[in-house]
mmCIF file of C-alpha atoms in Angstrom:
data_model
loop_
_atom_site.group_PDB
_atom_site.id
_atom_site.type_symbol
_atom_site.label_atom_id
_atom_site.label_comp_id
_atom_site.label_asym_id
_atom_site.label_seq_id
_atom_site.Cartn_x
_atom_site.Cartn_y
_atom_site.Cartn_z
ATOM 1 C CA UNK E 1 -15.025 66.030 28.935
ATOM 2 C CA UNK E 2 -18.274 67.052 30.749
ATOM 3 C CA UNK E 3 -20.193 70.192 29.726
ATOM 4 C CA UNK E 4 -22.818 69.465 32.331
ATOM 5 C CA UNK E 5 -25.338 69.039 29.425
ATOM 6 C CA UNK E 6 -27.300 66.833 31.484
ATOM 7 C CA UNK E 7 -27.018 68.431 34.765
ATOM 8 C CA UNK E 8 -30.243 67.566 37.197
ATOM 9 C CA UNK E 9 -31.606 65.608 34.679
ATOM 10 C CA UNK E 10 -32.847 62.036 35.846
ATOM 11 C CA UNK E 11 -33.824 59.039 33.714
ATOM 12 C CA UNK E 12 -33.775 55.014 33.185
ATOM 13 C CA UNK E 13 -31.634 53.227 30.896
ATOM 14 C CA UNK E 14 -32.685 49.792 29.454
ATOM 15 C CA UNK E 15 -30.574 46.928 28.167
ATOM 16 C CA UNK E 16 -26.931 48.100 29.465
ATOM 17 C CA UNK E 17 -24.735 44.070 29.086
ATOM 18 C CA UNK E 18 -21.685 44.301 29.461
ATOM 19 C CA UNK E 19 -19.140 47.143 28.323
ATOM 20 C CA UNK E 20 -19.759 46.372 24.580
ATOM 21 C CA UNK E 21 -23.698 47.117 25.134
ATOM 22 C CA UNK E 22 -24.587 50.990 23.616
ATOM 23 C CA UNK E 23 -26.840 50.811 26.839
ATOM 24 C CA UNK E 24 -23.645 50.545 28.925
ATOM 25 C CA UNK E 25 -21.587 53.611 26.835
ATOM 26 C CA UNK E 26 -24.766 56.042 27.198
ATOM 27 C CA UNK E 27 -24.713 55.822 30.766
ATOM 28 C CA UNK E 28 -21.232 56.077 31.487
ATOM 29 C CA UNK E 29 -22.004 59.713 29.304
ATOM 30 C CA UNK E 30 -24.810 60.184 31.021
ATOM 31 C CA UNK E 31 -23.114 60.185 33.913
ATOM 32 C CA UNK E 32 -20.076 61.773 33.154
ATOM 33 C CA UNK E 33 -22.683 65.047 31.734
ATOM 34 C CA UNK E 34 -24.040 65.239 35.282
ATOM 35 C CA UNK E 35 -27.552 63.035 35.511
ATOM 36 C CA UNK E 36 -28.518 60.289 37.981
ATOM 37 C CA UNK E 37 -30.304 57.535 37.005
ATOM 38 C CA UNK E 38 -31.349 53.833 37.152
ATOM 39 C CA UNK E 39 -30.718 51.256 35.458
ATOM 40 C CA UNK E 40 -32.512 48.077 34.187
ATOM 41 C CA UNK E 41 -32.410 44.683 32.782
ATOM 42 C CA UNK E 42 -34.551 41.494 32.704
ATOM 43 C CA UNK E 43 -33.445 39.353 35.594
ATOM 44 C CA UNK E 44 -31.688 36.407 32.964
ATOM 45 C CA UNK E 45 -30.085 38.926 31.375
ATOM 46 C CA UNK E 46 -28.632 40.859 35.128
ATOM 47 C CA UNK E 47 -27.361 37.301 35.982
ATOM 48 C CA UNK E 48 -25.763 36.808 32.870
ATOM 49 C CA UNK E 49 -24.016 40.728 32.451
ATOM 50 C CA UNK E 50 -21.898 43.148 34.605
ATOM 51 C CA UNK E 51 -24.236 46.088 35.309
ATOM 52 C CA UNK E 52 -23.771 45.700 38.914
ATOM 53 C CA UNK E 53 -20.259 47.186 38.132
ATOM 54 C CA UNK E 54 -21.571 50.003 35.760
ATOM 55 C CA UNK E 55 -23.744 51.055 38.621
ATOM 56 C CA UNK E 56 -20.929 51.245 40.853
ATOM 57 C CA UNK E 57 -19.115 53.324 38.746
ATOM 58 C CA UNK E 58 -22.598 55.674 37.566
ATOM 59 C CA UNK E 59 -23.736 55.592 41.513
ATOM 60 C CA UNK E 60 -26.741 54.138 39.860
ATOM 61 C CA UNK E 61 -29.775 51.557 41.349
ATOM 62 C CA UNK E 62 -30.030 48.600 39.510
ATOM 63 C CA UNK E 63 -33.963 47.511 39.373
ATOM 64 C CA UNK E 64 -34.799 44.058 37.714
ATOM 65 C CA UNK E 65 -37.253 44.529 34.861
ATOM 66 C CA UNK E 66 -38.833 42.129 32.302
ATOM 67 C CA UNK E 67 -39.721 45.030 29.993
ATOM 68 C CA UNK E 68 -42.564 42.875 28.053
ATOM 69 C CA UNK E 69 -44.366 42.796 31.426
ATOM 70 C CA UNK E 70 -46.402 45.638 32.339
ATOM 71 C CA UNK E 71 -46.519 45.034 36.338
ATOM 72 C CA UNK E 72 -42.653 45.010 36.389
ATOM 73 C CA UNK E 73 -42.573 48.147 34.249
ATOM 74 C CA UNK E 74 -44.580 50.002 36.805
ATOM 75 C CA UNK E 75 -42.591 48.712 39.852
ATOM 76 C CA UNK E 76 -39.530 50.410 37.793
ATOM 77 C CA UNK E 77 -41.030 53.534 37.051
ATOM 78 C CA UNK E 78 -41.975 54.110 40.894
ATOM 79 C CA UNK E 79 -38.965 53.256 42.475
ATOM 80 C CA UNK E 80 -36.776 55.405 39.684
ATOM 81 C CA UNK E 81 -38.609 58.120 40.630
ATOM 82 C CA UNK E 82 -38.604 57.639 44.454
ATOM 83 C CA UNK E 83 -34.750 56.598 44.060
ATOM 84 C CA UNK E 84 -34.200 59.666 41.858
ATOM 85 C CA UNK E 85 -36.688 61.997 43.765
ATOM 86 C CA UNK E 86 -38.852 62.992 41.100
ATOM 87 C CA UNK E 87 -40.475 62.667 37.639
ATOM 88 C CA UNK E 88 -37.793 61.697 34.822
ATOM 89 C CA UNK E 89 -36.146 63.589 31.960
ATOM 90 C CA UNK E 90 -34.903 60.933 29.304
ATOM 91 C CA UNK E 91 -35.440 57.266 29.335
ATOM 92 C CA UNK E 92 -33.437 55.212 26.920
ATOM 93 C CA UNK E 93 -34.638 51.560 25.465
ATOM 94 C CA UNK E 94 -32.221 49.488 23.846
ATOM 95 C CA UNK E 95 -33.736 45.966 24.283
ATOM 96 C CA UNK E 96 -33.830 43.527 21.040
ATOM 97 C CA UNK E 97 -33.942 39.670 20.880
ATOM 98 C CA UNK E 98 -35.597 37.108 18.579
ATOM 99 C CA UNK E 99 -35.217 33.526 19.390
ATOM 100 C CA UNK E 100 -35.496 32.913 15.267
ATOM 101 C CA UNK E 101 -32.932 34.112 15.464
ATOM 102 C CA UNK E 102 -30.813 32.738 18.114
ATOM 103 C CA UNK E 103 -32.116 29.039 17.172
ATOM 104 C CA UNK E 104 -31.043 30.039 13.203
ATOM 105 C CA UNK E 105 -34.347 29.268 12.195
ATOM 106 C CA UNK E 106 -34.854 29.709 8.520
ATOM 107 C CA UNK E 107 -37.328 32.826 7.269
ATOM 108 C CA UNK E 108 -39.449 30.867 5.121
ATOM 109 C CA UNK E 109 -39.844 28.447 8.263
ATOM 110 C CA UNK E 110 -40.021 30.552 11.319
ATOM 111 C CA UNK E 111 -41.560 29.548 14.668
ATOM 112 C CA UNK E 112 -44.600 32.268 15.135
ATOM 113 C CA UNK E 113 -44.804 31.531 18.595
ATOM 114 C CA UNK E 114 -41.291 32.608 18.733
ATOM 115 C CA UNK E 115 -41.753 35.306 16.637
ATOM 116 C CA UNK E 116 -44.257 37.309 18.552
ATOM 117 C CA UNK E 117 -41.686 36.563 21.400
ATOM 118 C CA UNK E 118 -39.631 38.753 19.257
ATOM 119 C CA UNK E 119 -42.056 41.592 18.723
ATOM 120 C CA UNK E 120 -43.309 40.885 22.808
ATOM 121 C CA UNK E 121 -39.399 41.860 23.578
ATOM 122 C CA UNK E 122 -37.662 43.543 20.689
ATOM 123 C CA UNK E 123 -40.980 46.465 20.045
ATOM 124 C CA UNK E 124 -44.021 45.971 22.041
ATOM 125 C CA UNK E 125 -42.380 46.726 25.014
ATOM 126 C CA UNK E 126 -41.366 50.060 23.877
ATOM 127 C CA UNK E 127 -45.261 50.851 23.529
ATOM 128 C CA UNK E 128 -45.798 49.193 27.484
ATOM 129 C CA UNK E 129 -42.824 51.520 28.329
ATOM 130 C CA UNK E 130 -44.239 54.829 27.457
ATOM 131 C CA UNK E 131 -47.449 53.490 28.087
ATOM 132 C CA UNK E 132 -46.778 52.711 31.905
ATOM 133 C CA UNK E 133 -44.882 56.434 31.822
ATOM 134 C CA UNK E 134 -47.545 58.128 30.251
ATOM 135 C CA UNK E 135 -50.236 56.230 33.290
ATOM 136 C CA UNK E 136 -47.561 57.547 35.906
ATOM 137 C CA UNK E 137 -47.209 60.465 34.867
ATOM 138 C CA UNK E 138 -43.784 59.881 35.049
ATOM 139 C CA UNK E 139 -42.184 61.870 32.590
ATOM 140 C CA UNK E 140 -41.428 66.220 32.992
ATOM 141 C CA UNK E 141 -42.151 68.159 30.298
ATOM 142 C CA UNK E 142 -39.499 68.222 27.298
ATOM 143 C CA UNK E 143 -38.450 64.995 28.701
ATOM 144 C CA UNK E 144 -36.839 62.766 25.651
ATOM 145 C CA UNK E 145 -37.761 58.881 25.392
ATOM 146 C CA UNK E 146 -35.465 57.204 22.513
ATOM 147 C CA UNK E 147 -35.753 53.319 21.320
ATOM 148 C CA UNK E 148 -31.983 52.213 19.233
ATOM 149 C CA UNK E 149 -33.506 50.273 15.669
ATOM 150 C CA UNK E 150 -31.512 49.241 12.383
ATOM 151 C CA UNK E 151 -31.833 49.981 9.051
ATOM 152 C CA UNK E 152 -33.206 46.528 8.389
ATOM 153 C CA UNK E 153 -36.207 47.804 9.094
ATOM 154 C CA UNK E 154 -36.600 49.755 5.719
ATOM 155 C CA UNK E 155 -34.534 47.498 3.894
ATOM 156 C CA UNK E 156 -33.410 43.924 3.257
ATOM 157 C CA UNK E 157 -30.597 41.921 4.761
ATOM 158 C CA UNK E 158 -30.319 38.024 5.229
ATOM 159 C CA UNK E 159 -29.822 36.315 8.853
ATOM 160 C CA UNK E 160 -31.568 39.354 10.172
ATOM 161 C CA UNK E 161 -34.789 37.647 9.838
ATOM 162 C CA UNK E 162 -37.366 38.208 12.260
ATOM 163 C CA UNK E 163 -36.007 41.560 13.937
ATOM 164 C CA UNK E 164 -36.045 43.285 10.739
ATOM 165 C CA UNK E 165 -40.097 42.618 11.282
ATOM 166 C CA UNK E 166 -39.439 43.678 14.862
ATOM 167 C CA UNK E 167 -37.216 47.164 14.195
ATOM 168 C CA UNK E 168 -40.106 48.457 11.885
ATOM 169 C CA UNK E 169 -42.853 48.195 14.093
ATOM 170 C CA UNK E 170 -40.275 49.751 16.417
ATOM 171 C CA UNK E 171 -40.511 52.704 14.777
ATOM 172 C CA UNK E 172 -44.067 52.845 14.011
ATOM 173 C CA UNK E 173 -44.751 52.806 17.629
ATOM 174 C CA UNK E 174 -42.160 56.117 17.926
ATOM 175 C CA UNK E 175 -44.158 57.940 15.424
ATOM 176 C CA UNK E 176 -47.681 57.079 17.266
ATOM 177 C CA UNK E 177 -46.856 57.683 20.690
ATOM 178 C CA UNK E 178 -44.089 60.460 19.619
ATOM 179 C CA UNK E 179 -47.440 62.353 18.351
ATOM 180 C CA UNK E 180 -49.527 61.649 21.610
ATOM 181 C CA UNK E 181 -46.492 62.286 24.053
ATOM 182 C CA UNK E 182 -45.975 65.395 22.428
ATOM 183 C CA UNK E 183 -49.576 66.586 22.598
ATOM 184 C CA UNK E 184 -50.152 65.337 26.509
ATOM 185 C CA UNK E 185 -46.797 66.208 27.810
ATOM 186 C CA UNK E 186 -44.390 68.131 25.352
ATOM 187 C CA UNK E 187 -42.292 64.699 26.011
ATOM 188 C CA UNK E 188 -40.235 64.171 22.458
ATOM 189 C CA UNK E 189 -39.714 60.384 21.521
ATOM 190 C CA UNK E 190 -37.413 59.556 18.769
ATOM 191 C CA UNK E 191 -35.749 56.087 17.279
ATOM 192 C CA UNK E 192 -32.098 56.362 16.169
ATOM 193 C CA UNK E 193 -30.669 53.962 13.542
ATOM 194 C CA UNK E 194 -27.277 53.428 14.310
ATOM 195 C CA UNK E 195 -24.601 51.180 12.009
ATOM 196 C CA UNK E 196 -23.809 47.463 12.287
ATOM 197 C CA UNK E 197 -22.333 47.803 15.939
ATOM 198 C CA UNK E 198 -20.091 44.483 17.618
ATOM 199 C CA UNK E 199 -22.644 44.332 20.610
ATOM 200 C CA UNK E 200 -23.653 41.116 22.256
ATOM 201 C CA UNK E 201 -27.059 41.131 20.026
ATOM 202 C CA UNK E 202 -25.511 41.676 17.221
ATOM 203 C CA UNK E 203 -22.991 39.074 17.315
ATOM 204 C CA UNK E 204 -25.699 37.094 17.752
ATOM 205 C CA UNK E 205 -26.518 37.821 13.421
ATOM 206 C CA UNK E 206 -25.445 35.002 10.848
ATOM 207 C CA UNK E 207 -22.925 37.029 8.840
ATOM 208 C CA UNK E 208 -22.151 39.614 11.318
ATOM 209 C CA UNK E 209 -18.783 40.754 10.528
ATOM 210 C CA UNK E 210 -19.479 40.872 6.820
ATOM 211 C CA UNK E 211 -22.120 42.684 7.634
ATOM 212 C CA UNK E 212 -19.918 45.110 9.247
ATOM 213 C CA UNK E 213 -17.529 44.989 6.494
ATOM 214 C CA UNK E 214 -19.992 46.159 4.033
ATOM 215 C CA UNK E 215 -21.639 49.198 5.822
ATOM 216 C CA UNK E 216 -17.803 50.632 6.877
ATOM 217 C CA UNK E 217 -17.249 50.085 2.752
ATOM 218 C CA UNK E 218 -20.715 51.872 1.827
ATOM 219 C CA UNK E 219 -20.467 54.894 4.275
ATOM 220 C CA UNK E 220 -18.116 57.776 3.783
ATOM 221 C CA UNK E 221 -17.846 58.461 7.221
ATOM 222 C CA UNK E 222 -17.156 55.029 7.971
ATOM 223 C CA UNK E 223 -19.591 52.827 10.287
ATOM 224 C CA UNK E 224 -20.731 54.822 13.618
ATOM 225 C CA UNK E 225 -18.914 53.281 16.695
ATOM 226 C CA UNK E 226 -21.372 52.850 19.763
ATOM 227 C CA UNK E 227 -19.196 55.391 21.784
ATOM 228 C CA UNK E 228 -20.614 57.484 18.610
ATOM 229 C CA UNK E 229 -23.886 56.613 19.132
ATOM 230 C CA UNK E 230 -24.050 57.300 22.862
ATOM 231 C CA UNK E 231 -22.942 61.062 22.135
ATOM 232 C CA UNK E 232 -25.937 61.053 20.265
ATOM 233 C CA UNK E 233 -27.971 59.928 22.668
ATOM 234 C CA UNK E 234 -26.894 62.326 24.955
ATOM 235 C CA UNK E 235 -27.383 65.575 22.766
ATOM 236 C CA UNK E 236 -30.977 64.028 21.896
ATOM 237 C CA UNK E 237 -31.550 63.558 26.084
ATOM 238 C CA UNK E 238 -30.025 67.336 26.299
ATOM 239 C CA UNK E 239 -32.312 70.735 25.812
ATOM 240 C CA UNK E 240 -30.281 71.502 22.613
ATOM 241 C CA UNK E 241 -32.858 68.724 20.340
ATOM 242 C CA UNK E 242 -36.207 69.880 22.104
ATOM 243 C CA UNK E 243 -38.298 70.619 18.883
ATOM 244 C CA UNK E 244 -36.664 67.139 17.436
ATOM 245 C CA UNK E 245 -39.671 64.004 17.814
ATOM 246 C CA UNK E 246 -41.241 61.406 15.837
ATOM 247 C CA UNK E 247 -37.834 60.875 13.706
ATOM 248 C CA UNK E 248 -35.814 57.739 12.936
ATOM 249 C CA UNK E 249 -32.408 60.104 12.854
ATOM 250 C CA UNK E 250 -29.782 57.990 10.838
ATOM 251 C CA UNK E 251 -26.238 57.586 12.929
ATOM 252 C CA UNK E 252 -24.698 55.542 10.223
ATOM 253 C CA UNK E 253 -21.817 57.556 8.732
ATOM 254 C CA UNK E 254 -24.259 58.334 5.546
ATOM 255 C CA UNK E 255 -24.912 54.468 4.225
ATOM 256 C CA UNK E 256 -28.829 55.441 4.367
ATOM 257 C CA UNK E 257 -27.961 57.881 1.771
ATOM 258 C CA UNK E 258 -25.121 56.121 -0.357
ATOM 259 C CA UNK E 259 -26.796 54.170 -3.417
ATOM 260 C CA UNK E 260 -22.500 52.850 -4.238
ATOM 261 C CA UNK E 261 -19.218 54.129 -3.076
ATOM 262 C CA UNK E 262 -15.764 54.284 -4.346
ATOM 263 C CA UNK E 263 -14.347 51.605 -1.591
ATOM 264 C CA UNK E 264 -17.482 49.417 -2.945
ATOM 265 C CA UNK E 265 -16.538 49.994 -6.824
ATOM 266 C CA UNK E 266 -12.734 49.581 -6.449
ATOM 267 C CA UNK E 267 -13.570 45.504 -4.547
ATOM 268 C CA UNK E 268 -15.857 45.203 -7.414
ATOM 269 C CA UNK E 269 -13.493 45.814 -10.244
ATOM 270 C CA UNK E 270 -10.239 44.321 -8.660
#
């Protein structure tokens, strides 16, 4: 159900897959609360998704972006605003890949090369992103600018290897250009840590599902779906969170806060 919270509002959405994708969810919301906007991938990953279908269905653009290049971030950032007519409102990033990973490379034996790929993609480019924005001018005021990270990056879980690296500097880059957006522009940035979700980069995780398993055991809410998480999005791209910036705002069903649960103690004592 819309309630037009988004109404005139324009913006770019990063890293929307295929209909598993969080990306993909938040704009069908976005859309469905009343904003236009574009909508972006790196070229392997359009020719490998569906977002020519979301955009159909969003009346979106589609512009090819490699988000860890600076050049193709400003071609974006023009022609969103000349598509859209104007400066943006919200821009969502929700890009993460390390080829440790993917290649199950061992943590005590990692490739570095491939490793600051995996910053390059997975948190740099969230600096270049705001950075191009903030050179374009390209944000309004109040605007809201939100990266999706994982607990991982506060705490330890095997398989996740490199990205846990990745997800922290994530959100050290949020807290340093939340403060100078917020100064410059009164534009709020904000990271939001959202439960073990089935996406296609997740899946991607030794251990996945057990991960998955444990968190919907540990939180008393259960694990956050992404159709969860892209409500949250919304209300943090909407004028009712305009004071809210420089936060990593847990969407995890309360397993930040849970040291053991019941679900947790009655496995452990069957």
């Amino acid at each position: 159900m819309s309630n037009n919270l988004l109404k005139g509002k324009r913006g770019i959405i990063f890293g929307a897959l295929d209909e598993n994708s969080i990306a993909w969810k938040v704009a069908l919301k976005a859309h469905e609360q009343g904003a236009s906007f574009t909508l972006t991938n790196a070229p392997i990953a359009l020719r490998m998704g569906a977002i020519n279908q979301l955009a159909e269905q969003c009346g979106s653009e589609v512009i090819p972006a490699d988000a860890t290049s600076v050049e193709d971030l400003e071609n974006l950032f023009t022609k969103s605003q000349e598509v859209l007519g104007g400066k943006l409102d919200f821009v969502l990033h929700s890009i993460g890949m390390s080829p440790n990973v993917r290649k199950n490379k061992e943590y005590g034996d990692l490739n570095y090369d491939w490793m600051l790929k995996t910053m390059d993609i997975s948190a740099i480019s969230f600096h270049k992103v705001m950075a191009v924005a903030e050179k374009q001018d390209a944000m309004n005021e109040w605007g809201s600018i939100l990266a999706l990270t994982y607990i991982a990056a506060q705490r330890t879980f095997p398989d996740y290897s490199d990205m846990a690296q990745a997800k922290a500097m994530l959100e050290s880059i949020a807290r340093s250009y939340g403060e100078r957006f917020a100064r410059l522009k009164k534009v709020r940035v904000n990271t939001i840590s959202q439960s073990p979700t089935m996406t296609t980069a997740g899946s991607g995780v030794g251990g996945f599902n057990v991960f998955m398993d444990y968190a919907e055991k540990m939180s008393p809410l259960g694990n956050a779906s992404a159709a969860a998480c892209a409500d949250y999005c919304i209300s943090m791209f909407s004028d009712l969170t305009k004071m809210v910036t420089m936060q990593n705002l847990m969407h995890d069903g309360g397993f930040s806060s849970s040291g053991i649960t019941q679900d947790i103690i009655d496995q452990m004592t069957k």
